[in-house]
Tab-separated table of C-alpha atoms in Angstrom:
chain	number	residue	atom	x	y	z
A	1	MET	CA	70.023	183.183	164.386
A	2	SER	CA	68.423	180.786	166.750
A	3	ALA	CA	70.261	178.186	168.762
A	4	ALA	CA	69.592	174.572	168.041
A	5	PRO	CA	67.539	172.897	170.773
A	6	MET	CA	69.689	170.970	173.232
A	7	SER	CA	69.461	167.224	173.161
A	8	ALA	CA	68.832	165.244	176.305
A	9	ALA	CA	72.448	164.109	176.280
A	10	ASP	CA	73.615	167.743	176.270
A	11	VAL	CA	71.399	168.516	179.224
A	12	ALA	CA	72.760	165.536	181.107
A	13	ALA	CA	76.329	166.587	180.327
A	14	TRP	CA	75.739	170.100	181.582
A	15	ARG	CA	73.992	168.812	184.650
A	16	ALA	CA	77.066	166.762	185.449
A	17	ARG	CA	79.378	169.737	184.897
A	18	MET	CA	77.441	172.415	186.769
A	19	PRO	CA	74.983	170.836	189.178
A	20	GLY	CA	74.458	174.167	190.956
A	21	ALA	CA	72.782	175.706	187.909
A	22	PHE	CA	70.014	173.087	187.975
A	23	GLY	CA	68.812	173.870	191.494
A	24	ARG	CA	69.965	172.493	194.797
A	25	ASP	CA	71.395	168.996	194.860
A	26	GLY	CA	69.696	166.216	196.763
A	27	ARG	CA	71.695	166.602	199.942
A	28	ALA	CA	71.024	170.308	200.404
A	29	ARG	CA	67.376	169.759	199.650
A	30	ALA	CA	67.148	166.927	202.168
A	31	LEU	CA	68.886	169.043	204.825
A	32	ARG	CA	66.496	171.895	204.173
A	33	LEU	CA	63.513	169.584	204.416
A	34	LEU	CA	64.881	168.123	207.626
A	35	GLY	CA	65.335	171.591	209.100
A	36	TRP	CA	61.775	172.585	208.283
A	37	ALA	CA	60.475	169.296	209.633
A	38	ALA	CA	62.351	169.814	212.907
A	39	PHE	CA	61.038	173.368	213.153
A	40	LEU	CA	57.451	172.327	212.516
A	41	LEU	CA	57.799	169.484	214.978
A	42	TRP	CA	59.064	171.882	217.639
A	43	LEU	CA	56.313	174.375	216.837
A	44	GLY	CA	53.648	171.710	217.079
A	45	TRP	CA	55.051	170.394	220.339
A	46	ALA	CA	55.305	173.885	221.836
A	47	LEU	CA	51.768	174.832	220.819
A	48	TRP	CA	50.464	171.573	222.228
A	49	HIS	CA	52.540	171.812	225.399
A	50	PHE	CA	51.479	175.364	226.210
A	51	GLY	CA	47.835	174.575	225.569
A	52	PHE	CA	47.126	176.576	222.424
A	53	THR	CA	43.860	174.770	221.770
A	54	PRO	CA	41.228	176.554	219.669
A	55	GLU	CA	38.761	176.202	222.516
A	56	ARG	CA	41.035	177.854	225.073
A	57	LEU	CA	41.983	180.597	222.654
A	58	TRP	CA	38.343	181.251	221.858
A	59	ASN	CA	37.360	181.382	225.533
A	60	GLY	CA	40.295	183.648	226.271
A	61	LEU	CA	39.515	185.963	223.396
A	62	SER	CA	35.893	186.302	224.412
A	63	GLY	CA	37.046	187.024	227.977
A	64	LEU	CA	39.440	189.606	226.599
A	65	ALA	CA	36.639	191.181	224.550
A	66	THR	CA	34.552	191.507	227.704
A	67	ILE	CA	37.466	193.153	229.502
A	68	LEU	CA	38.061	195.543	226.610
A	69	ARG	CA	34.373	196.421	226.517
A	70	LEU	CA	34.444	197.198	230.238
A	71	MET	CA	37.541	199.351	229.732
A	72	VAL	CA	35.597	201.877	227.665
A	73	PRO	CA	35.195	204.565	228.760
A	74	PRO	CA	38.264	204.870	231.011
A	75	SER	CA	37.376	206.387	234.344
A	76	PRO	CA	39.571	207.688	237.155
A	77	GLY	CA	37.276	206.118	239.733
A	78	GLU	CA	36.687	207.378	243.237
A	79	LEU	CA	40.240	206.946	244.451
A	80	TRP	CA	41.832	209.061	241.734
A	81	VAL	CA	43.995	210.816	244.324
A	82	ASP	CA	45.665	207.479	245.060
A	83	ILE	CA	46.335	206.962	241.371
A	84	LEU	CA	48.000	210.356	241.008
A	85	GLN	CA	49.968	209.742	244.179
A	86	GLY	CA	51.108	206.367	242.837
A	87	LEU	CA	52.202	207.986	239.615
A	88	ALA	CA	54.192	210.640	241.474
A	89	GLU	CA	55.672	207.914	243.646
A	90	SER	CA	56.762	205.951	240.559
A	91	VAL	CA	58.504	208.953	239.037
A	92	ALA	CA	60.125	209.739	242.383
A	93	MET	CA	61.289	206.130	242.730
A	94	ALA	CA	62.804	206.223	239.263
A	95	PHE	CA	64.532	209.527	239.975
A	96	LEU	CA	65.909	208.534	243.371
A	97	GLY	CA	66.984	205.074	242.206
A	98	THR	CA	68.777	206.463	239.173
A	99	PHE	CA	70.363	209.227	241.261
A	100	ILE	CA	71.778	206.772	243.815
A	101	ALA	CA	72.956	204.407	241.076
A	102	ALA	CA	74.636	207.247	239.174
A	103	LEU	CA	76.445	208.476	242.296
A	104	ILE	CA	77.798	205.043	243.216
A	105	ALA	CA	78.651	204.246	239.613
A	106	VAL	CA	81.145	207.132	239.326
A	107	PRO	CA	83.802	205.710	241.707
A	108	LEU	CA	83.032	202.165	240.515
A	109	GLY	CA	83.550	203.303	236.949
A	110	PHE	CA	86.988	204.626	237.826
A	111	LEU	CA	87.827	201.322	239.538
A	112	GLY	CA	86.756	199.365	236.470
A	113	ALA	CA	88.623	201.500	233.929
A	114	GLY	CA	91.782	199.957	232.504
A	115	ASN	CA	93.671	203.250	232.327
A	116	VAL	CA	93.066	204.040	236.016
A	117	VAL	CA	93.413	200.677	237.758
A	118	THR	CA	96.147	198.659	236.102
A	119	ASN	CA	95.677	195.471	238.121
A	120	THR	CA	94.166	193.186	235.478
A	121	LEU	CA	92.906	190.488	237.827
A	122	PHE	CA	91.045	193.018	239.996
A	123	ARG	CA	89.542	194.728	236.997
A	124	PHE	CA	88.529	191.456	235.358
A	125	SER	CA	86.762	190.194	238.475
A	126	LEU	CA	85.031	193.544	239.027
A	127	ARG	CA	83.726	193.487	235.455
A	128	ARG	CA	82.385	189.966	235.919
A	129	VAL	CA	80.588	191.096	239.083
A	130	PHE	CA	79.016	193.900	237.034
A	131	ASP	CA	77.918	191.341	234.436
A	132	GLY	CA	76.382	189.125	237.082
A	133	PHE	CA	74.360	191.985	238.585
A	134	ARG	CA	73.137	192.941	235.148
A	135	GLY	CA	71.871	189.433	234.448
A	136	ILE	CA	69.280	189.732	237.254
A	137	ASP	CA	66.111	191.499	236.269
A	138	GLN	CA	64.887	194.555	238.180
A	139	LEU	CA	61.704	192.747	239.154
A	140	ILE	CA	63.730	190.025	240.861
A	141	TRP	CA	65.656	192.654	242.823
A	142	ALA	CA	62.350	194.308	243.726
A	143	LEU	CA	60.931	191.024	244.995
A	144	ALA	CA	64.068	190.393	247.049
A	145	PHE	CA	64.055	193.910	248.511
A	146	VAL	CA	60.367	193.688	249.341
A	147	ARG	CA	61.248	190.685	251.486
A	148	ALA	CA	64.204	192.548	252.979
A	149	VAL	CA	62.827	196.037	253.736
A	150	GLY	CA	59.090	195.474	253.479
A	151	LEU	CA	56.379	196.598	251.083
A	152	GLY	CA	56.649	200.117	249.764
A	153	PRO	CA	58.599	202.450	247.553
A	154	LEU	CA	61.904	201.984	249.436
A	155	ALA	CA	62.183	198.466	248.008
A	156	GLY	CA	61.558	199.882	244.539
A	157	VAL	CA	64.221	202.562	244.910
A	158	LEU	CA	66.760	199.999	246.121
A	159	ALA	CA	65.859	197.591	243.301
A	160	ILE	CA	66.306	200.265	240.641
A	161	ALA	CA	69.573	201.425	242.181
A	162	THR	CA	71.080	197.930	242.493
A	163	ALA	CA	70.076	196.811	239.034
A	164	ASP	CA	71.436	199.989	237.433
A	165	VAL	CA	74.670	200.490	239.371
A	166	ALA	CA	76.364	197.644	237.502
A	167	VAL	CA	75.326	198.777	234.035
A	168	LEU	CA	76.111	202.430	234.690
A	169	ALA	CA	79.487	201.515	236.202
A	170	LYS	CA	80.355	199.503	233.103
A	171	LEU	CA	79.339	202.353	230.784
A	172	ASN	CA	81.259	204.840	232.929
A	173	ALA	CA	84.357	202.640	232.853
A	174	GLU	CA	84.152	202.511	229.072
A	175	ALA	CA	83.763	206.296	228.876
A	176	ILE	CA	86.789	206.763	231.124
A	177	GLU	CA	88.855	204.371	229.017
A	178	ASN	CA	87.986	206.420	225.943
A	179	ALA	CA	89.016	209.721	227.555
A	180	GLU	CA	91.960	211.532	226.006
A	181	ARG	CA	95.305	211.181	227.723
A	182	ARG	CA	96.621	214.639	226.923
A	183	GLN	CA	94.803	216.472	229.687
A	184	VAL	CA	95.950	213.842	232.170
A	185	GLU	CA	99.539	214.264	231.008
A	186	GLY	CA	99.155	218.023	231.323
A	187	VAL	CA	98.051	217.707	234.938
A	188	THR	CA	100.964	215.336	235.616
A	189	ALA	CA	103.416	217.784	234.032
A	190	ALA	CA	102.067	220.560	236.229
A	191	GLY	CA	102.861	218.409	239.273
A	192	GLY	CA	99.417	216.952	239.975
A	193	GLY	CA	99.093	213.734	241.989
A	194	PHE	CA	96.937	210.691	241.229
A	195	LEU	CA	93.693	212.182	242.550
A	196	ALA	CA	94.322	215.550	240.905
A	197	ARG	CA	94.849	213.704	237.593
A	198	LEU	CA	91.474	212.005	237.931
A	199	ARG	CA	89.671	215.125	239.148
A	200	PHE	CA	91.070	217.658	236.688
A	201	GLY	CA	92.318	215.449	233.847
A	202	VAL	CA	89.640	212.790	233.401
A	203	LEU	CA	86.459	213.874	235.170
A	204	PRO	CA	85.719	217.029	233.143
A	205	GLN	CA	85.951	214.964	229.954
A	206	VAL	CA	83.620	212.174	231.020
A	207	LEU	CA	81.111	214.074	233.143
A	208	PRO	CA	78.788	215.049	230.265
A	209	VAL	CA	78.767	211.452	229.036
A	210	MET	CA	77.968	210.152	232.506
A	211	LEU	CA	75.168	212.670	232.941
A	212	ALA	CA	73.653	211.826	229.593
A	213	GLN	CA	73.727	208.138	230.442
A	214	ALA	CA	72.121	208.752	233.823
A	215	LEU	CA	69.332	210.713	232.132
A	216	TYR	CA	68.819	207.926	229.624
A	217	PHE	CA	68.520	205.460	232.490
A	218	PHE	CA	66.056	207.737	234.254
A	219	GLU	CA	63.904	207.559	231.142
A	220	SER	CA	63.916	203.784	231.006
A	221	ASN	CA	63.460	203.568	234.777
A	222	THR	CA	60.210	205.521	234.667
A	223	ARG	CA	58.930	202.644	232.546
A	224	SER	CA	60.186	199.967	234.912
A	225	ALA	CA	59.216	201.853	238.096
A	226	ALA	CA	55.667	201.797	236.804
A	227	ILE	CA	55.562	198.007	237.021
A	228	LEU	CA	57.699	197.323	240.110
A	229	GLY	CA	54.585	197.842	242.219
A	230	VAL	CA	53.183	194.604	240.806
A	231	VAL	CA	55.419	192.724	243.249
A	232	GLY	CA	54.680	195.212	246.044
A	233	ALA	CA	57.455	197.739	245.583
A	234	GLY	CA	55.272	200.850	245.534
A	235	GLY	CA	54.280	203.226	242.789
A	236	ILE	CA	51.566	203.076	240.175
A	237	GLY	CA	52.129	199.348	239.604
A	238	LEU	CA	50.568	198.637	242.979
A	239	GLN	CA	47.491	200.659	242.030
A	240	ILE	CA	47.085	198.892	238.711
A	241	SER	CA	47.529	195.388	240.093
A	242	GLU	CA	45.050	196.119	242.893
A	243	ARG	CA	42.460	197.345	240.409
A	244	ILE	CA	43.010	194.331	238.180
A	245	ARG	CA	42.508	192.108	241.205
A	246	VAL	CA	39.092	193.653	241.907
A	247	ARG	CA	38.326	193.916	238.174
A	248	HIS	CA	37.768	197.653	237.921
A	249	TRP	CA	38.695	197.593	234.251
A	250	ASP	CA	37.688	201.184	233.475
A	251	GLU	CA	40.145	202.404	236.121
A	252	VAL	CA	42.806	200.031	234.773
A	253	ALA	CA	42.393	201.599	231.336
A	254	PHE	CA	42.683	205.061	232.879
A	255	ILE	CA	45.922	204.127	234.667
A	256	ILE	CA	47.408	202.601	231.502
A	257	LEU	CA	46.642	205.781	229.546
A	258	LEU	CA	48.115	207.884	232.338
A	259	MET	CA	51.268	205.725	232.408
A	260	VAL	CA	51.734	206.003	228.656
A	261	ALA	CA	51.267	209.779	228.767
A	262	THR	CA	53.752	210.195	231.630
A	263	VAL	CA	56.390	208.065	229.952
A	264	ALA	CA	55.985	210.015	226.709
A	265	ALA	CA	56.284	213.342	228.558
A	266	ILE	CA	59.426	212.265	230.390
A	267	ASP	CA	60.984	210.889	227.198
A	268	TRP	CA	60.417	214.208	225.492
A	269	LEU	CA	61.788	216.231	228.412
A	270	SER	CA	64.840	214.048	228.871
A	271	ALA	CA	65.631	213.998	225.150
A	272	ARG	CA	65.652	217.815	225.178
A	273	LEU	CA	67.872	217.934	228.257
A	274	ARG	CA	70.308	215.421	226.799
A	275	ARG	CA	70.567	217.259	223.510
A	276	ARG	CA	71.341	220.419	225.444
A	277	MET	CA	74.053	218.762	227.504
A	278	ILE	CA	75.843	216.888	224.747
A	279	GLY	CA	75.081	218.947	221.700
A	280	GLY	CA	75.358	222.350	223.441
B	1	MET	CA	67.494	169.081	248.381
B	2	TYR	CA	67.932	171.057	245.201
B	3	ARG	CA	65.262	170.092	242.713
B	4	LEU	CA	67.639	170.462	239.810
B	5	ASP	CA	65.678	168.276	237.410
B	6	SER	CA	62.452	170.207	237.836
B	7	TRP	CA	64.294	173.542	237.581
B	8	ALA	CA	66.048	172.465	234.406
B	9	TRP	CA	62.671	171.523	232.967
B	10	LEU	CA	61.186	174.878	234.015
B	11	LEU	CA	64.143	176.687	232.498
B	12	LEU	CA	63.655	174.797	229.249
B	13	GLU	CA	59.988	175.670	229.342
B	14	THR	CA	60.879	179.335	229.910
B	15	ALA	CA	63.224	179.302	226.925
B	16	ASN	CA	60.490	177.705	224.817
B	17	MET	CA	58.030	180.350	225.982
B	18	ALA	CA	60.466	183.064	224.917
B	19	ALA	CA	61.090	181.396	221.556
B	20	LEU	CA	57.410	180.906	220.785
B	21	ALA	CA	56.557	184.443	221.892
B	22	THR	CA	59.350	185.872	219.756
B	23	LEU	CA	58.180	183.861	216.761
B	24	MET	CA	54.571	184.957	217.141
B	25	GLY	CA	55.443	188.560	217.924
B	26	ALA	CA	57.941	188.877	215.086
B	27	GLY	CA	55.448	187.263	212.693
B	28	ALA	CA	52.784	189.802	213.619
B	29	ALA	CA	55.404	192.562	213.429
B	30	VAL	CA	56.317	191.634	209.836
B	31	LEU	CA	52.664	191.775	208.811
B	32	LEU	CA	52.170	195.152	210.501
B	33	ALA	CA	55.500	196.679	209.458
B	34	PHE	CA	54.667	196.788	205.727
B	35	PRO	CA	51.569	198.968	206.138
B	36	ALA	CA	53.371	200.969	208.846
B	37	ALA	CA	56.373	201.808	206.639
B	38	ARG	CA	55.927	205.324	205.309
B	39	ASN	CA	57.624	204.775	201.938
B	40	LEU	CA	55.316	202.016	200.667
B	41	GLY	CA	52.218	204.205	200.632
B	42	ALA	CA	49.806	201.820	202.316
B	43	GLY	CA	47.069	204.405	202.424
B	44	ARG	CA	45.958	207.394	204.447
B	45	ILE	CA	44.044	205.329	206.969
B	46	LEU	CA	45.951	202.048	207.041
B	47	CYS	CA	49.415	203.503	207.603
B	48	PRO	CA	48.631	205.704	210.645
B	49	ALA	CA	46.391	202.968	212.048
B	50	ALA	CA	49.211	200.419	211.868
B	51	ARG	CA	51.644	202.893	213.436
B	52	ARG	CA	49.323	203.724	216.340
B	53	LEU	CA	48.625	200.036	216.936
B	54	LEU	CA	52.364	199.265	217.105
B	55	GLU	CA	52.876	202.205	219.473
B	56	ALA	CA	50.149	201.002	221.804
B	57	MET	CA	51.567	197.475	221.920
B	58	ARG	CA	55.050	198.823	222.538
B	59	THR	CA	54.347	201.300	225.335
B	60	VAL	CA	52.288	199.034	227.595
B	61	PRO	CA	54.706	196.898	229.647
B	62	GLU	CA	54.614	193.119	229.269
B	63	ILE	CA	53.748	192.627	232.921
B	64	VAL	CA	50.598	194.726	232.538
B	65	PHE	CA	49.586	192.715	229.469
B	66	ALA	CA	50.288	189.562	231.446
B	67	LEU	CA	48.166	190.725	234.393
B	68	ILE	CA	45.212	191.345	232.088
B	69	LEU	CA	45.694	188.195	229.994
B	70	VAL	CA	45.940	186.020	233.083
B	71	TRP	CA	42.357	187.074	233.804
B	72	ALA	CA	41.242	186.282	230.272
B	73	PHE	CA	43.204	183.104	229.503
B	74	GLY	CA	43.703	181.726	232.990
B	75	VAL	CA	46.895	181.206	234.981
B	76	GLY	CA	49.676	179.539	233.007
B	77	PRO	CA	52.247	179.962	230.274
B	78	LEU	CA	49.654	180.709	227.586
B	79	ALA	CA	48.953	184.162	229.047
B	80	GLY	CA	52.660	184.859	229.435
B	81	ILE	CA	53.468	183.882	225.860
B	82	LEU	CA	50.688	186.055	224.482
B	83	ALA	CA	51.737	188.999	226.679
B	84	ILE	CA	55.367	188.820	225.557
B	85	ALA	CA	54.276	188.309	221.945
B	86	LEU	CA	52.088	191.436	222.059
B	87	HIS	CA	54.909	193.598	223.398
B	88	THR	CA	57.379	192.027	220.961
B	89	ALA	CA	55.103	192.773	218.018
B	90	GLY	CA	55.081	196.441	218.994
B	91	ALA	CA	58.797	196.738	219.637
B	92	CYS	CA	59.896	194.719	216.594
B	93	GLY	CA	57.270	196.274	214.341
B	94	LYS	CA	58.825	199.693	214.776
B	95	LEU	CA	62.334	198.409	214.007
B	96	PHE	CA	61.056	196.395	211.029
B	97	ALA	CA	59.204	199.396	209.626
B	98	GLU	CA	62.360	201.476	209.933
B	99	ALA	CA	64.367	198.776	208.145
B	100	ILE	CA	61.786	198.768	205.341
B	101	GLU	CA	61.899	202.557	205.109
B	102	ASN	CA	65.659	202.367	204.598
B	103	THR	CA	65.567	200.002	201.607
B	104	GLY	CA	65.981	201.137	198.031
B	105	LEU	CA	62.722	201.282	196.089
B	106	GLY	CA	64.192	200.145	192.754
B	107	ALA	CA	63.010	196.568	193.052
B	108	TRP	CA	59.645	197.823	194.309
B	109	ALA	CA	59.165	199.985	191.222
B	110	GLY	CA	60.189	197.034	189.048
B	111	VAL	CA	57.607	194.677	190.461
B	112	ARG	CA	54.888	197.328	190.424
B	113	SER	CA	55.565	198.293	186.811
B	114	ALA	CA	55.486	194.636	185.811
B	115	GLY	CA	51.903	194.558	187.102
B	116	GLY	CA	52.523	193.151	190.572
B	117	THR	CA	50.011	193.955	193.282
B	118	TRP	CA	50.970	195.774	196.482
B	119	MET	CA	51.227	192.478	198.376
B	120	GLN	CA	53.365	190.871	195.671
B	121	ALA	CA	55.690	193.854	195.649
B	122	CYS	CA	56.082	193.599	199.432
B	123	ARG	CA	56.782	189.893	199.197
B	124	PHE	CA	59.126	189.821	196.189
B	125	ALA	CA	60.741	193.270	196.179
B	126	ILE	CA	61.076	194.339	199.816
B	127	LEU	CA	61.106	191.169	201.916
B	128	PRO	CA	64.223	189.593	200.331
B	129	GLN	CA	66.133	192.839	200.892
B	130	VAL	CA	65.234	193.251	204.548
B	131	ALA	CA	64.965	189.593	205.630
B	132	PRO	CA	68.482	189.269	207.120
B	133	ASN	CA	68.008	192.540	208.967
B	134	LEU	CA	64.663	191.464	210.390
B	135	LEU	CA	66.064	188.100	211.397
B	136	SER	CA	68.879	189.733	213.313
B	137	TYR	CA	66.451	192.061	215.142
B	138	ALA	CA	64.239	189.104	215.994
B	139	LEU	CA	67.189	187.207	217.453
B	140	LEU	CA	68.126	190.223	219.557
B	141	ARG	CA	64.544	190.366	220.746
B	142	PHE	CA	64.717	186.682	221.666
B	143	GLU	CA	67.519	187.495	224.120
B	144	ILE	CA	65.407	190.247	225.687
B	145	ASN	CA	62.339	188.014	225.795
B	146	LEU	CA	64.191	185.287	227.643
B	147	ARG	CA	64.761	187.773	230.470
B	148	SER	CA	61.110	188.799	230.430
B	149	ALA	CA	59.934	185.199	230.327
B	150	SER	CA	61.968	184.441	233.432
B	151	VAL	CA	60.109	187.068	235.477
B	152	ILE	CA	56.657	187.010	233.918
B	153	GLY	CA	55.817	184.067	236.162
B	154	PHE	CA	55.635	186.532	239.077
B	155	VAL	CA	52.098	187.370	238.030
B	156	GLY	CA	51.182	183.743	237.385
B	157	ALA	CA	52.025	183.594	233.698
B	158	GLY	CA	54.242	180.512	233.693
B	159	GLY	CA	57.922	179.686	233.448
B	160	ILE	CA	60.662	179.678	236.064
B	161	GLY	CA	59.367	182.968	237.500
B	162	GLU	CA	56.614	181.175	239.381
B	163	GLU	CA	59.115	178.904	241.100
B	164	LEU	CA	61.350	181.879	241.879
B	165	TYR	CA	58.409	183.780	243.339
B	166	LYS	CA	57.617	180.803	245.539
B	167	VAL	CA	61.120	180.318	246.931
B	168	ILE	CA	61.518	184.053	247.568
B	169	ALA	CA	58.161	184.136	249.347
B	170	PHE	CA	59.176	181.190	251.542
B	171	ASN	CA	62.669	182.588	252.237
B	172	TYR	CA	64.507	179.530	250.887
B	173	TYR	CA	67.682	181.567	250.480
B	174	GLU	CA	69.896	178.830	249.061
B	175	GLU	CA	67.325	177.882	246.480
B	176	ILE	CA	66.877	181.537	245.480
B	177	SER	CA	70.555	181.878	244.682
B	178	ALA	CA	70.619	178.493	242.941
B	179	ILE	CA	67.734	179.449	240.651
B	180	LEU	CA	69.167	182.916	240.015
B	181	LEU	CA	72.492	181.350	239.063
B	182	LEU	CA	70.734	178.978	236.669
B	183	VAL	CA	68.804	181.861	235.096
B	184	ILE	CA	71.962	183.956	234.676
B	185	LEU	CA	73.801	181.006	233.127
B	186	ALA	CA	70.949	180.306	230.731
B	187	VAL	CA	70.670	183.956	229.739
B	188	CYS	CA	74.435	184.188	229.154
B	189	ALA	CA	74.480	180.976	227.108
B	190	ILE	CA	71.605	182.145	224.905
B	191	ASP	CA	73.200	185.597	224.545
B	192	LEU	CA	76.443	184.036	223.288
B	193	LEU	CA	74.639	181.663	220.937
B	194	SER	CA	72.382	184.351	219.525
B	195	GLU	CA	75.275	186.788	219.128
B	196	ARG	CA	77.148	184.253	216.989
B	197	LEU	CA	74.031	183.555	214.946
B	198	ARG	CA	73.423	187.267	214.472
B	199	HIS	CA	76.951	187.839	213.245
B	200	ARG	CA	76.478	185.028	210.739
B	201	VAL	CA	73.190	186.519	209.565
B	202	ILE	CA	74.742	189.959	209.196
B	203	GLY	CA	77.745	188.394	207.473
B	204	ALA	CA	75.422	186.747	204.952
B	205	MET	CA	73.878	190.135	204.274
B	206	ALA	CA	77.152	191.883	203.455
């Protein structure tokens, strides 16, 4: 049996009863339209403001094509020893910076943990200091340290260490807060003091976590150490920015490939080490 | 003595740079993620090509892109936006492709068996399923890009970084800390805003 076709009056009645079934009502549609209009307006303004003209894009793209053409084939150039040295310096900077940050972050982590330091005001302010440090990018630290201690890898090491101490300390504090209390109670029952509780009750539990985090940071720091040299803080970044300045694009391409390969190698190595430490 | 009005304007410009770069990068990432997803069978050549391209864009740091693009496009925010967008496309493309790989293929099979082309199946079967997920990743990336946009000016690619570079170079200590404070405040504000938005997006998904 087939249903009788609905009359216009029926349709109107249903539309009044269930407006949602007939598509969005006028208000929602208007709001939607308004939202899109605002978005398009912003997009248009932003494109205009930042100078996305077809002419500029075309000129830029043809310039980029020239650069890319000059990049092939990549060549180590005459000063390839400097490049390798810069690369080694970058890895060393990342290692030393992470090492210093990890060392300082251990006591700071204990200070920031709620189950070790019970003074809420102290802990709260310490955590906010950590947050503040984290909000400043590594490159900004590097620039500041270059002004403070001069050009060279020392500024890079200090920048990496300062930027990472806060984050590592926060992660350590969280790890310590998640540690089990039973071991601590055991040490207390055996007559251990405050320090003995931390050393033998808490530390053995959180040490693998801390180590794994430090390794993870080392990984990400090899990436950032590679670019800190752009502001003069040593490492391969200095080499690449110098070669870009004199437009030796084939050497630039070589350095980029080298950087990518190094980062991949360190990622692989560190992932294996971490799996061994945590999963073992 | 503090040039608050010009800094506020620069900060706004930096945020706009980050937003535009995120939009462009995420847009490119969506286009590349469909061929890069292993489960959609984009082809023997297209799929690995898309994956390698995303990898290359992801592993080269933004600052290096910016250094090169400043030569090609001239000093200014345009180079910075394009540099951040390139890196964003690589980073988001990988996450997007993984999100696509984790979707059920029921709807996909439905559209394909109804005669839909590969593109139509991507658009009508996969995109609606992953859209909230992608949106939330893109918002997260916006937070990260705001940080990058605030330092990309160091190499002459626009935003508040150029001003910061200048005051650090001239040792205007008070202005350094004032600008840093402004940047931290802006980053925190955007983080909070974007976190709330992300929770709403994820809530809509569930």
